[in-house]
Coordinates of C-alpha atoms and ligand atoms in Angstrom, one line a residue:
M51 CA -5.0 -73.0 19.3
C52 CA -7.8 -75.4 18.6
G53 CA -9.1 -77.4 21.5
I54 CA -8.8 -81.2 21.6
V55 CA -10.4 -83.6 24.0
A56 CA -10.6 -87.4 24.0
Y57 CA -12.0 -90.1 26.3
L58 CA -11.6 -93.8 26.8
G59 CA -13.2 -95.6 29.8
S60 CA -16.5 -96.9 31.0
R61 CA -18.5 -93.6 31.0
E62 CA -20.6 -92.4 28.1
A63 CA -18.0 -90.5 26.1
Y64 CA -20.4 -88.0 24.4
P65 CA -21.2 -85.9 27.5
V66 CA -17.6 -85.8 28.7
L67 CA -16.5 -84.7 25.2
I68 CA -19.1 -82.0 24.7
K69 CA -18.5 -80.5 28.2
G70 CA -14.8 -80.6 27.5
L71 CA -15.2 -78.8 24.2
H72 CA -17.2 -76.0 25.9
R73 CA -14.3 -75.6 28.4
L74 CA -11.8 -75.4 25.5
E75 CA -13.9 -73.2 23.3
Y76 CA -11.7 -70.2 24.3
R77 CA -9.0 -71.8 22.1
G78 CA -11.0 -71.5 18.9
Y79 CA -14.6 -71.7 17.9
D80 CA -15.1 -71.5 14.2
S81 CA -16.2 -75.1 13.9
A82 CA -16.4 -78.2 16.0
G83 CA -16.6 -82.0 15.6
I84 CA -16.8 -85.3 17.4
A85 CA -16.0 -88.9 16.6
L86 CA -17.6 -91.7 18.6
L87 CA -16.5 -95.3 18.2
N88 CA -19.1 -98.0 18.9
G89 CA -18.4 -100.8 16.4
S90 CA -18.0 -98.2 13.7
L91 CA -16.8 -94.6 13.7
S92 CA -19.5 -92.0 13.7
V93 CA -18.3 -88.5 12.9
Y94 CA -20.4 -85.4 13.5
K95 CA -19.1 -81.9 12.4
K96 CA -20.5 -78.5 12.2
K97 CA -19.4 -75.0 11.3
G98 CA -19.7 -72.5 14.2
K99 CA -19.6 -72.8 17.9
V100 CA -19.8 -76.0 20.0
S101 CA -23.5 -75.3 20.7
E102 CA -24.2 -75.6 16.9
L103 CA -22.6 -79.0 16.9
E104 CA -24.7 -80.0 19.9
K105 CA -27.9 -78.9 18.2
E106 CA -27.0 -80.9 15.2
V107 CA -26.1 -84.0 17.2
A108 CA -29.2 -83.7 19.4
E109 CA -31.4 -85.2 16.7
N110 CA -29.3 -88.4 16.8
K111 CA -30.4 -90.9 19.4
N112 CA -27.5 -93.3 18.9
L113 CA -24.7 -91.5 20.7
H114 CA -23.7 -94.5 22.9
A115 CA -20.0 -95.0 23.0
T116 CA -17.3 -95.2 25.7
I117 CA -14.5 -94.0 23.5
G118 CA -14.3 -90.8 21.4
V119 CA -12.4 -87.7 20.3
A120 CA -13.6 -84.1 19.8
H121 CA -12.3 -80.8 18.5
T122 CA -13.0 -77.1 18.5
R123 CA -11.2 -75.4 15.7
W124 CA -9.4 -72.1 14.9
A125 CA -8.7 -72.3 11.2
T126 CA -5.2 -72.3 9.9
H127 CA -5.4 -74.3 6.6
G128 CA -8.7 -74.1 4.9
E129 CA -11.6 -71.8 5.6
P130 CA -13.7 -72.4 8.7
N131 CA -16.5 -74.6 7.4
T132 CA -18.0 -78.0 8.2
I133 CA -15.8 -80.0 5.7
N134 CA -12.6 -78.6 7.2
A135 CA -13.8 -79.2 10.8
H136 CA -12.1 -82.1 12.6
P137 CA -12.1 -85.0 13.2
H138 CA -10.8 -86.1 9.8
K139 CA -11.0 -89.7 8.6
S140 CA -8.5 -91.5 6.5
N141 CA -9.5 -92.8 3.0
N142 CA -10.4 -96.3 4.3
S143 CA -12.7 -94.6 6.9
K144 CA -11.1 -96.6 9.7
L145 CA -8.9 -94.0 11.2
A146 CA -9.8 -90.5 12.5
V147 CA -7.7 -87.8 14.0
I148 CA -8.1 -84.5 15.8
H149 CA -5.2 -82.1 15.5
N150 CA -4.1 -78.8 17.0
G151 CA -1.2 -77.2 15.2
I152 CA 0.2 -76.9 11.7
I153 CA 1.8 -79.5 9.5
E154 CA 4.2 -77.3 7.6
N155 CA 5.3 -79.8 4.9
Y156 CA 1.7 -80.9 4.2
D157 CA 1.9 -79.9 0.6
V158 CA 4.8 -82.2 -0.3
L159 CA 3.2 -85.1 1.6
K160 CA -0.2 -84.4 0.0
K161 CA 1.2 -84.5 -3.5
A162 CA 3.0 -87.8 -2.8
L163 CA -0.2 -89.3 -1.3
I164 CA -2.3 -88.1 -4.3
E165 CA 0.2 -89.9 -6.6
R166 CA -0.4 -93.0 -4.6
G167 CA -4.1 -92.8 -5.2
Y168 CA -5.4 -90.9 -2.1
H169 CA -8.1 -88.3 -2.4
F170 CA -8.8 -85.4 0.0
N171 CA -12.2 -84.0 1.0
S172 CA -10.9 -81.0 3.0
D173 CA -8.3 -78.3 2.5
T174 CA -6.7 -79.1 5.8
D175 CA -3.1 -80.3 6.6
T176 CA -4.7 -82.6 9.2
E177 CA -6.3 -84.8 6.5
V178 CA -2.9 -85.3 5.0
L179 CA -1.5 -86.6 8.3
I180 CA -4.2 -89.2 8.9
N181 CA -3.8 -90.5 5.3
L182 CA -0.1 -90.7 5.8
I183 CA -0.7 -92.9 8.8
E184 CA -3.1 -95.1 6.9
D185 CA -0.5 -95.4 4.0
I186 CA 2.3 -96.4 6.4
Q187 CA 0.1 -98.9 8.1
K188 CA -0.7 -100.5 4.8
N189 CA 2.7 -100.5 3.2
E190 CA 5.0 -101.2 6.2
E191 CA 2.7 -103.7 7.8
V192 CA 3.4 -102.3 11.3
S193 CA 1.1 -101.7 14.3
L194 CA -1.1 -98.6 14.5
E195 CA 1.2 -97.3 17.2
E196 CA 4.3 -97.7 15.0
S197 CA 2.6 -96.2 12.0
V198 CA 1.7 -93.1 14.0
R199 CA 5.3 -92.8 15.2
I200 CA 6.8 -93.2 11.7
A201 CA 4.4 -90.6 10.3
L202 CA 5.3 -88.1 13.1
N203 CA 8.9 -88.5 12.1
Q204 CA 8.0 -87.4 8.6
V205 CA 6.1 -84.3 9.4
T206 CA 7.5 -80.9 10.3
G207 CA 5.6 -78.3 12.2
A208 CA 3.5 -78.4 15.4
Y209 CA 0.9 -80.9 16.6
A210 CA -1.1 -82.2 19.4
I211 CA -3.0 -85.1 18.0
V212 CA -5.3 -88.0 19.1
I213 CA -5.9 -91.0 16.8
I214 CA -8.8 -93.3 17.1
S215 CA -9.2 -96.5 15.0
E216 CA -12.2 -98.7 14.1
D217 CA -9.8 -101.7 14.2
H218 CA -8.7 -100.8 17.8
P219 CA -11.9 -100.1 19.7
D220 CA -10.1 -100.0 23.0
M221 CA -7.2 -97.7 22.1
L222 CA -6.3 -94.0 21.8
I223 CA -2.9 -92.8 20.6
A224 CA -1.9 -89.2 21.4
A225 CA 1.3 -87.2 20.7
R226 CA 2.5 -83.6 20.9
K227 CA 5.1 -81.3 19.5
G228 CA 4.8 -77.6 20.0
S229 CA 1.1 -77.7 21.0
P230 CA 0.1 -78.5 24.6
M231 CA -1.4 -81.7 25.8
V232 CA -2.5 -83.2 29.2
I233 CA -3.5 -86.8 29.9
G234 CA -5.8 -87.4 32.8
I235 CA -5.6 -90.8 34.5
G236 CA -8.8 -92.0 36.2
D237 CA -9.9 -95.3 37.6
G238 CA -9.8 -97.5 34.5
E239 CA -10.2 -94.5 32.2
F240 CA -8.2 -91.9 30.3
F241 CA -8.8 -88.3 29.3
V242 CA -6.8 -86.3 26.8
A243 CA -7.1 -82.5 26.4
S244 CA -5.3 -79.3 25.4
D245 CA -5.4 -78.2 29.0
A246 CA -6.6 -79.6 32.2
T247 CA -10.0 -77.8 32.3
P248 CA -12.0 -80.7 30.7
I249 CA -10.3 -83.2 33.0
V250 CA -10.5 -81.6 36.4
E251 CA -13.9 -82.8 37.5
Y252 CA -13.0 -86.4 36.8
T253 CA -9.5 -86.8 38.1
K254 CA -6.7 -84.8 39.5
S255 CA -3.9 -87.1 38.4
V256 CA -2.4 -85.8 35.2
I257 CA 0.6 -86.2 32.9
Y258 CA 1.8 -83.2 31.0
L259 CA 3.3 -84.5 27.8
A260 CA 6.7 -83.2 26.8
E261 CA 7.9 -82.3 23.3
E262 CA 7.7 -85.2 20.9
D263 CA 6.1 -87.5 23.5
M264 CA 3.7 -90.1 22.4
V265 CA 1.3 -92.1 24.5
T266 CA -0.8 -95.2 23.9
M267 CA -3.8 -95.7 26.1
E268 CA -5.6 -99.1 26.2
R269 CA -8.6 -100.2 28.1
G270 CA -7.5 -102.3 31.1
K271 CA -3.8 -101.6 30.6
A272 CA -1.2 -99.1 32.0
I273 CA -0.4 -96.1 29.8
R274 CA 2.6 -96.5 27.5
L275 CA 4.8 -93.4 27.1
K276 CA 7.7 -93.0 24.6
T277 CA 9.2 -90.4 22.4
I278 CA 8.6 -90.3 18.6
K279 CA 12.2 -91.4 18.4
N280 CA 11.1 -94.6 20.1
K281 CA 12.7 -94.0 23.5
E282 CA 10.6 -95.5 26.3
K283 CA 9.8 -93.1 29.2
T284 CA 8.3 -93.5 32.7
P285 CA 5.2 -91.3 33.0
Y286 CA 5.4 -88.7 35.6
I287 CA 2.0 -88.2 37.2
E288 CA 1.3 -84.8 38.8
K289 CA -1.6 -83.6 41.0
L290 CA -3.8 -80.9 39.5
E291 CA -4.2 -77.9 41.8
M292 CA -7.2 -76.5 39.9
D293 CA -10.6 -76.3 41.4
L294 CA -13.8 -76.9 39.4
S295 CA -15.6 -73.8 40.8
E296 CA -12.8 -71.7 39.3
L297 CA -14.0 -72.7 35.8
E298 CA -17.6 -71.6 36.1
K299 CA -19.3 -68.2 35.7
G300 CA -20.4 -67.8 39.3
G301 CA -23.5 -65.7 38.6
F302 CA -21.8 -63.3 36.1
D303 CA -23.1 -62.9 32.5
H304 CA -19.7 -63.5 31.0
F305 CA -16.4 -65.0 32.1
M306 CA -14.7 -61.7 31.2
L307 CA -16.9 -59.8 33.7
K308 CA -16.3 -62.4 36.4
E309 CA -12.6 -62.2 35.8
I310 CA -12.7 -58.3 36.0
Y311 CA -14.4 -58.6 39.3
E312 CA -12.0 -61.2 40.6
Q313 CA -9.0 -58.8 40.4
P314 CA -9.0 -57.8 44.1
R315 CA -8.5 -61.5 44.9
S316 CA -6.2 -62.4 41.9
I317 CA -3.9 -59.5 42.7
K318 CA -3.8 -60.5 46.3
D319 CA -3.0 -64.1 45.3
T320 CA -0.1 -62.8 43.2
M321 CA 1.3 -61.0 46.2
R322 CA 0.6 -63.8 48.7
G323 CA 3.7 -65.1 50.5
R324 CA 5.9 -62.6 48.5
L325 CA 5.1 -59.2 49.9
H326 CA 6.0 -58.8 53.5
A327 CA 5.1 -55.2 54.3
D328 CA 5.7 -55.8 58.1
K329 CA 9.3 -56.8 57.4
G330 CA 9.8 -54.4 54.6
I331 CA 10.9 -57.1 52.2
V332 CA 9.8 -59.0 49.1
T333 CA 10.6 -62.7 48.6
L334 CA 10.3 -64.5 45.3
G335 CA 11.2 -68.2 45.8
G336 CA 10.9 -69.1 42.1
I337 CA 13.7 -66.8 41.0
A338 CA 15.7 -66.6 44.2
D339 CA 18.7 -68.5 42.6
Y340 CA 18.7 -66.0 39.7
E341 CA 18.7 -62.7 41.6
Q342 CA 22.4 -62.2 41.2
K343 CA 22.1 -62.9 37.5
L344 CA 19.4 -60.3 37.2
L345 CA 21.3 -57.7 39.2
N346 CA 24.4 -58.2 37.1
A347 CA 22.6 -58.4 33.8
R348 CA 23.9 -56.3 31.0
K349 CA 20.3 -55.9 30.1
I350 CA 16.9 -57.5 30.7
I351 CA 15.0 -58.4 27.6
I352 CA 11.2 -58.9 28.1
V353 CA 9.6 -61.0 25.3
A354 CA 5.8 -61.4 25.1
C355 CA 2.8 -61.0 22.8
G356 CA -0.5 -59.1 23.1
T357 CA -1.6 -58.1 26.6
S358 CA 1.4 -59.8 28.1
W359 CA 3.6 -57.5 26.0
H360 CA 1.8 -54.5 27.5
A361 CA 2.5 -55.8 31.0
G362 CA 6.1 -56.1 29.9
L363 CA 6.1 -52.4 28.9
V364 CA 4.9 -51.5 32.4
G365 CA 7.8 -53.8 33.6
E366 CA 10.3 -51.7 31.7
Y367 CA 9.2 -48.6 33.5
L368 CA 9.3 -50.4 36.9
L369 CA 12.6 -52.1 36.5
E370 CA 14.5 -49.1 35.1
D371 CA 12.9 -46.7 37.5
L372 CA 13.3 -48.8 40.7
A373 CA 16.2 -51.1 40.1
R374 CA 18.1 -49.0 37.4
I375 CA 18.7 -52.1 35.2
P376 CA 18.4 -51.5 31.4
V377 CA 15.3 -53.2 29.9
E378 CA 14.2 -53.8 26.4
V379 CA 10.7 -55.0 25.6
E380 CA 10.2 -57.0 22.5
Y381 CA 7.3 -58.5 20.6
A382 CA 8.3 -62.2 20.7
S383 CA 7.3 -62.5 17.0
E384 CA 9.8 -59.8 15.9
F385 CA 12.6 -60.8 18.3
R386 CA 12.7 -64.4 17.0
Y387 CA 13.4 -63.3 13.4
R388 CA 15.6 -60.3 13.8
N389 CA 19.0 -61.6 14.8
P390 CA 19.0 -59.8 18.1
I391 CA 22.2 -58.9 20.0
I392 CA 22.0 -61.1 23.0
S393 CA 24.6 -63.0 25.1
E394 CA 25.2 -64.9 28.3
E395 CA 25.2 -61.6 30.2
D396 CA 21.6 -60.9 29.4
V397 CA 18.5 -62.1 31.1
V398 CA 15.3 -62.8 29.2
I399 CA 12.0 -62.6 30.9
A400 CA 9.2 -64.3 28.9
I401 CA 5.7 -63.3 29.9
S402 CA 2.7 -65.3 29.0
Q403 CA -0.7 -66.0 30.5
S404 CA -1.2 -69.3 28.8
G405 CA 2.4 -70.3 28.7
E406 CA 1.8 -71.8 25.3
T407 CA 2.2 -68.8 22.8
A408 CA 4.2 -70.2 19.9
D409 CA 6.1 -67.0 19.2
T410 CA 7.1 -66.5 22.8
L411 CA 8.3 -70.1 23.0
A412 CA 10.4 -69.6 19.8
A413 CA 11.9 -66.4 21.3
I414 CA 12.9 -68.5 24.4
S415 CA 14.6 -71.1 22.2
L416 CA 16.5 -68.4 20.3
A417 CA 17.7 -66.7 23.6
K418 CA 18.7 -70.1 25.0
E419 CA 20.8 -70.8 21.9
K420 CA 22.6 -67.5 22.5
G421 CA 23.3 -68.5 26.1
A422 CA 21.0 -66.0 27.9
T423 CA 19.4 -66.9 31.2
I424 CA 15.6 -67.3 30.7
L425 CA 13.0 -66.6 33.4
G426 CA 9.2 -67.0 33.0
I427 CA 6.2 -65.2 34.2
C428 CA 3.3 -67.5 33.4
N429 CA -0.2 -68.0 34.7
V430 CA -0.8 -71.6 33.7
V431 CA 1.1 -74.0 35.9
G432 CA 3.0 -76.6 34.1
S433 CA 2.6 -74.9 30.8
S434 CA 5.2 -75.2 28.0
I435 CA 6.8 -71.8 28.7
A436 CA 7.0 -72.5 32.4
R437 CA 8.9 -75.7 31.6
A438 CA 11.1 -74.2 28.9
T439 CA 12.5 -71.5 31.1
D440 CA 15.4 -71.8 33.6
A441 CA 13.2 -70.5 36.5
G442 CA 10.3 -68.3 37.0
S443 CA 7.3 -67.1 39.1
Y444 CA 3.7 -68.0 38.5
T445 CA 1.1 -65.2 38.6
H446 CA -1.4 -67.4 40.4
A447 CA -4.4 -65.4 38.9
G448 CA -6.4 -68.6 38.5
P449 CA -7.8 -69.9 35.2
E450 CA -8.6 -67.1 32.8
I451 CA -11.4 -68.2 30.3
G452 CA -12.5 -64.9 28.7
V453 CA -10.4 -64.6 25.5
A454 CA -9.6 -60.9 26.3
S455 CA -7.1 -61.0 29.1
T456 CA -8.0 -59.0 32.2
K457 CA -7.0 -60.4 35.6
A458 CA -3.9 -62.0 34.0
F459 CA -2.6 -58.6 33.0
T460 CA -3.0 -57.0 36.5
S461 CA -1.3 -60.1 38.0
Q462 CA 1.6 -59.8 35.6
V463 CA 2.0 -56.2 36.4
T464 CA 1.8 -57.0 40.1
L465 CA 4.5 -59.6 39.8
L466 CA 6.7 -57.3 37.8
T467 CA 6.3 -54.7 40.5
L468 CA 7.4 -57.2 43.1
I469 CA 10.4 -58.2 41.0
A470 CA 11.4 -54.6 40.5
L471 CA 11.1 -53.8 44.2
R472 CA 13.0 -56.9 45.2
L473 CA 15.9 -56.0 42.8
A474 CA 15.9 -52.4 43.9
Q475 CA 16.2 -53.6 47.5
L476 CA 19.1 -55.9 46.7
K477 CA 20.8 -53.3 44.6
G478 CA 20.3 -50.5 47.1
T479 CA 18.6 -48.2 44.7
I480 CA 15.8 -47.7 47.1
T481 CA 16.0 -46.6 50.8
K482 CA 14.6 -48.9 53.5
S483 CA 12.0 -46.3 54.5
K484 CA 10.8 -45.8 50.9
M485 CA 10.6 -49.6 50.5
V486 CA 8.5 -50.0 53.6
Q487 CA 6.2 -47.1 52.5
L488 CA 5.8 -48.7 49.0
L489 CA 5.1 -52.1 50.4
N490 CA 2.5 -50.8 52.8
E491 CA 0.8 -49.0 49.9
M492 CA 1.0 -52.1 47.7
E493 CA -0.8 -54.1 50.3
T494 CA -3.8 -51.7 50.0
I495 CA -4.0 -52.2 46.2
P496 CA -6.6 -55.0 46.3
E497 CA -8.9 -52.9 48.4
K498 CA -8.4 -49.9 46.0
V499 CA -9.2 -52.2 43.0
E500 CA -12.3 -53.2 44.8
K501 CA -13.3 -49.6 45.2
T502 CA -12.5 -48.8 41.6
L503 CA -14.8 -51.6 40.5
K504 CA -17.8 -49.8 42.1
S505 CA -18.1 -47.3 39.3
A506 CA -20.4 -49.5 37.2
A507 CA -23.3 -47.1 36.7
L508 CA -21.1 -44.3 35.4
I509 CA -19.2 -46.6 33.0
K510 CA -22.4 -47.9 31.6
E511 CA -23.5 -44.4 31.0
I512 CA -20.3 -43.6 29.1
A513 CA -20.6 -46.9 27.2
K514 CA -24.1 -45.9 26.1
E515 CA -22.9 -42.5 24.9
F516 CA -20.1 -43.9 22.7
K517 CA -21.1 -47.4 21.7
D518 CA -21.8 -46.5 18.1
V519 CA -18.6 -44.5 17.3
R520 CA -16.1 -45.9 14.8
N521 CA -12.9 -44.8 16.5
F522 CA -11.4 -44.3 19.9
L523 CA -8.1 -42.9 21.0
Y524 CA -6.4 -43.8 24.3
L525 CA -3.7 -41.6 25.7
G526 CA -1.4 -41.9 28.7
R527 CA 2.2 -41.1 29.7
G528 CA 4.9 -42.8 31.7
Y529 CA 3.6 -45.8 33.6
N530 CA 0.2 -45.2 32.0
F531 CA 1.3 -45.2 28.4
P532 CA 1.2 -49.1 28.3
V533 CA -2.2 -48.8 30.1
A534 CA -3.5 -46.7 27.1
L535 CA -2.3 -49.4 24.7
E536 CA -4.0 -52.1 26.8
G537 CA -7.3 -50.1 27.1
A538 CA -7.3 -49.7 23.3
L539 CA -6.6 -53.4 22.7
K540 CA -9.4 -54.4 25.0
L541 CA -11.9 -52.3 23.1
K542 CA -10.9 -53.4 19.7
E543 CA -10.7 -57.1 20.7
I544 CA -14.2 -57.4 22.0
S545 CA -16.3 -54.5 20.5
Y546 CA -14.6 -54.4 17.0
I547 CA -14.4 -50.6 17.3
H548 CA -11.1 -49.3 15.9
A549 CA -9.0 -48.0 18.9
E550 CA -5.5 -46.8 19.1
G551 CA -3.3 -46.2 22.2
Y552 CA -0.6 -43.6 22.1
P553 CA 1.8 -41.8 24.4
A554 CA -0.2 -38.6 25.0
A555 CA 2.6 -36.3 23.8
E556 CA 2.9 -38.1 20.5
M557 CA -0.6 -37.2 19.7
K558 CA 0.5 -34.0 18.1
H559 CA 2.7 -35.9 15.7
G560 CA -0.2 -37.5 13.9
P561 CA -3.4 -38.6 15.8
I562 CA -4.4 -35.0 16.5
A563 CA -5.5 -34.9 12.8
L564 CA -8.3 -37.3 13.7
I565 CA -9.8 -35.2 16.5
D566 CA -13.2 -33.7 15.9
K567 CA -16.5 -33.7 17.8
N568 CA -17.0 -37.4 17.0
M569 CA -13.7 -38.6 18.4
P570 CA -13.8 -39.9 21.9
V571 CA -10.4 -39.7 23.6
V572 CA -9.7 -41.6 26.8
F573 CA -7.0 -40.0 28.9
I574 CA -5.3 -41.8 31.8
A575 CA -4.4 -38.8 34.0
P576 CA -3.8 -39.7 37.6
N577 CA -2.3 -36.8 39.7
K578 CA 1.3 -38.3 39.5
G579 CA 4.3 -38.1 37.3
I580 CA 4.0 -35.6 34.6
Y581 CA 0.4 -34.8 35.3
D582 CA 0.6 -31.2 34.2
K583 CA 1.8 -32.2 30.8
V584 CA -1.1 -34.6 30.5
V585 CA -3.5 -31.8 31.4
S586 CA -2.0 -29.7 28.6
N587 CA -2.7 -32.6 26.2
I588 CA -6.3 -32.8 27.4
Q589 CA -6.6 -29.1 26.6
E590 CA -5.3 -29.7 23.1
V591 CA -8.0 -32.2 22.5
K592 CA -10.8 -30.1 24.0
A593 CA -9.6 -27.1 21.8
R594 CA -10.4 -29.3 18.8
N595 CA -13.9 -30.3 20.2
G596 CA -12.8 -33.9 20.9
K597 CA -14.9 -35.8 23.5
V598 CA -12.7 -36.6 26.6
I599 CA -13.2 -39.4 29.1
A600 CA -10.5 -39.0 31.8
I601 CA -9.4 -41.4 34.4
V602 CA -8.3 -39.2 37.3
T603 CA -7.4 -39.4 41.0
E604 CA -10.3 -39.0 43.4
G605 CA -11.0 -35.3 44.1
D606 CA -9.3 -34.0 40.9
E607 CA -11.3 -30.9 40.2
T608 CA -8.9 -29.4 37.5
V609 CA -9.5 -32.1 34.9
K610 CA -13.2 -32.5 36.0
G611 CA -13.8 -28.9 34.9
M612 CA -12.4 -29.5 31.4
V613 CA -13.7 -32.9 30.2
D614 CA -16.9 -34.7 29.3
F615 CA -16.7 -37.6 31.7
V616 CA -14.5 -38.3 34.7
I617 CA -13.8 -41.7 36.2
E618 CA -12.1 -41.6 39.6
I619 CA -9.5 -44.0 40.9
P620 CA -8.2 -43.9 44.5
E621 CA -5.0 -42.0 45.3
T622 CA -1.9 -44.1 45.1
E623 CA 1.8 -44.0 44.3
E624 CA 2.6 -43.5 40.6
L625 CA 4.0 -47.0 40.1
F626 CA 0.8 -48.6 41.3
T627 CA -1.5 -46.5 39.1
P628 CA -1.6 -49.0 36.2
L629 CA -3.2 -51.5 38.5
L630 CA -6.1 -49.2 39.2
A631 CA -6.4 -47.3 35.9
T632 CA -6.7 -50.5 33.9
I633 CA -9.9 -51.5 35.7
P634 CA -12.3 -48.9 34.3
L635 CA -10.8 -49.4 30.8
Q636 CA -11.6 -53.1 31.0
K637 CA -15.2 -52.3 32.1
L638 CA -15.7 -49.7 29.5
A639 CA -14.7 -52.2 26.7
Y640 CA -16.9 -54.8 28.3
H641 CA -20.0 -52.7 28.5
I642 CA -19.6 -51.2 25.0
A643 CA -19.2 -54.8 23.6
V644 CA -22.3 -56.0 25.4
M645 CA -24.3 -53.0 24.2
R646 CA -23.2 -53.7 20.6
G647 CA -24.3 -57.3 21.0
C648 CA -20.8 -58.7 20.6
H649 CA -19.7 -62.1 21.8
V650 CA -17.6 -60.9 24.7
D651 CA -16.0 -64.1 25.8
Q652 CA -15.2 -65.4 22.4
P653 CA -14.6 -62.5 20.0
R654 CA -14.5 -63.2 16.3
N655 CA -11.2 -64.4 14.8
L656 CA -9.4 -64.4 18.1
A657 CA -8.2 -67.3 20.3
K658 CA -6.9 -67.2 23.8
S659 CA -3.9 -69.3 23.3
V660 CA -2.0 -68.7 20.0
T661 CA 0.0 -71.9 19.5
V662 CA 0.7 -71.2 15.9
E663 CA 3.0 -68.6 14.3
Ligands
G6P195 C1 -3.7 -64.0 22.2 C2 -4.8 -63.6 23.2 C3 -4.3 -62.3 23.9 C4 -3.0 -62.6 24.6 C5 -1.9 -63.1 23.6 C6 -0.7 -63.5 24.4 O1 -3.6 -63.1 21.2 O2 -6.0 -63.4 22.5 O3 -5.3 -62.0 24.9 O4 -2.6 -61.4 25.3 O5 -2.4 -64.2 22.9 O6 -1.0 -64.7 25.1 P1 -0.2 -65.2 26.3 O7 -0.9 -66.4 26.8 O8 1.2 -65.5 25.8 O9 -0.2 -64.2 27.4

């Protein structure tokens, strides 16, 4: 996490950097800072969001510079305050660095530097790195570029860094290991950022740095790329497919709301060119060469974190139900440390919106070591996970800016549905006529999502009723058990109300003790699967005076007669109900959070992309 952005060229750097920080704010927003170089290095830092930094800097009339670096922070070492904000300068004040990641051996390095007379102003690992570079430059009498390279060989951990130096007013040095970094190449100008969003309006030519890559950008010269082990590389310039309009709010109050309303389109984009209802087939170009591997897999292991893990759980139901292949779904963070039983006969599917989640990347490395085939389901094109996997399919949901994931989730579920249907077809676990029927139904899902989105007034009314409660319970069964987990996660992430998701039948093994007249319980109860059992669970809650909000299929009078609020979703096949039932849960969380005055797009303590353990 942390967002970094840097500029070198002929434009004014400050507006480019501030705009870039706003775009990257989803990555962390507890403090921000900027360094501009115009003769000398001017550093401005401020605790809080990027807008706080802007207010602080607004007083300063002398912001002229054509080279600079900027950072928005998500604290790892040292509390979120102005002193710990980046950029950090070295002791001689000539070097400054912005850093995303963690230097794990900072303590040892710091002690050694203190012994050599260095002092530290902040509690950060980053300040250690910049002083290490200064120390090497002084003692080894090598170029700045070489000092950076030597220093990076001494640190362990993760980093994406940009270095700026008073003695080199026309140069930026950047490097990455474990944290993402993109370089934009314009006409006589260079951009550096954690992702392409700060770059897209200036240039579409980008270089995605690989692990341990290091670049030197100099005014009027071609970019130099090498590894930190000093191996020269030829830069591979790619064309960005992102569009600027995708990064703006388009009339919505928040990115999250915009992204919720984008779902009819994003789901369609996930299906585009893959679902052929007319021919009764699904094609998935990205994993076509691995279909046999999947069909013969001893088991499929899905690894992911957060919302992507919930999508993985829906995937388990889909793959086992339709294709009859055993599936395990693992938190990437647990999988990586628990000596899992895994071999060449297994296929691992890593799911990640950002494609940068550190634990998911580590799980992939472990599975690779054990010889498994690794496939990826990512949203961000060219991301680290997309590149670390053997093959994969993109969700094509478009950039997701709101920290709480919405459209990425429904696109992940859509893609997993397509994969399960494709494998079922190849394996013959589904009849041709059933396949045609399901694909025809799947084609109508975007319209049905559109229809589901229309229940705004009712959801606002429900939000008003429950916005001040302290706890919420979400219950569902089968395909909609993961939806209950996701609904609860959305609410806690953005409204800070404690919420738990449970399989409805498990309620009586614990959570039922919580139920009284103050406890709202959300049931996901479409008229499919073991609907009757869910109805019994609803009765159990009502018998204890709990308040029930039920998501039901249109026209369901049984549940309507029992509960306090009913939200209808259109009739569909059971396997598609997660795609519809998720929508009102996202909206409920959104409206409650807005009514409670919470910062919906940037909830406290969270970050969109967790690139540290
Ligand atoms: C963070 C985000 C979550 C997300 C999770 C996994 O915790 O706040 O919204 O679900 O990371 O992210 P990924 O990019 O791997 O899907």
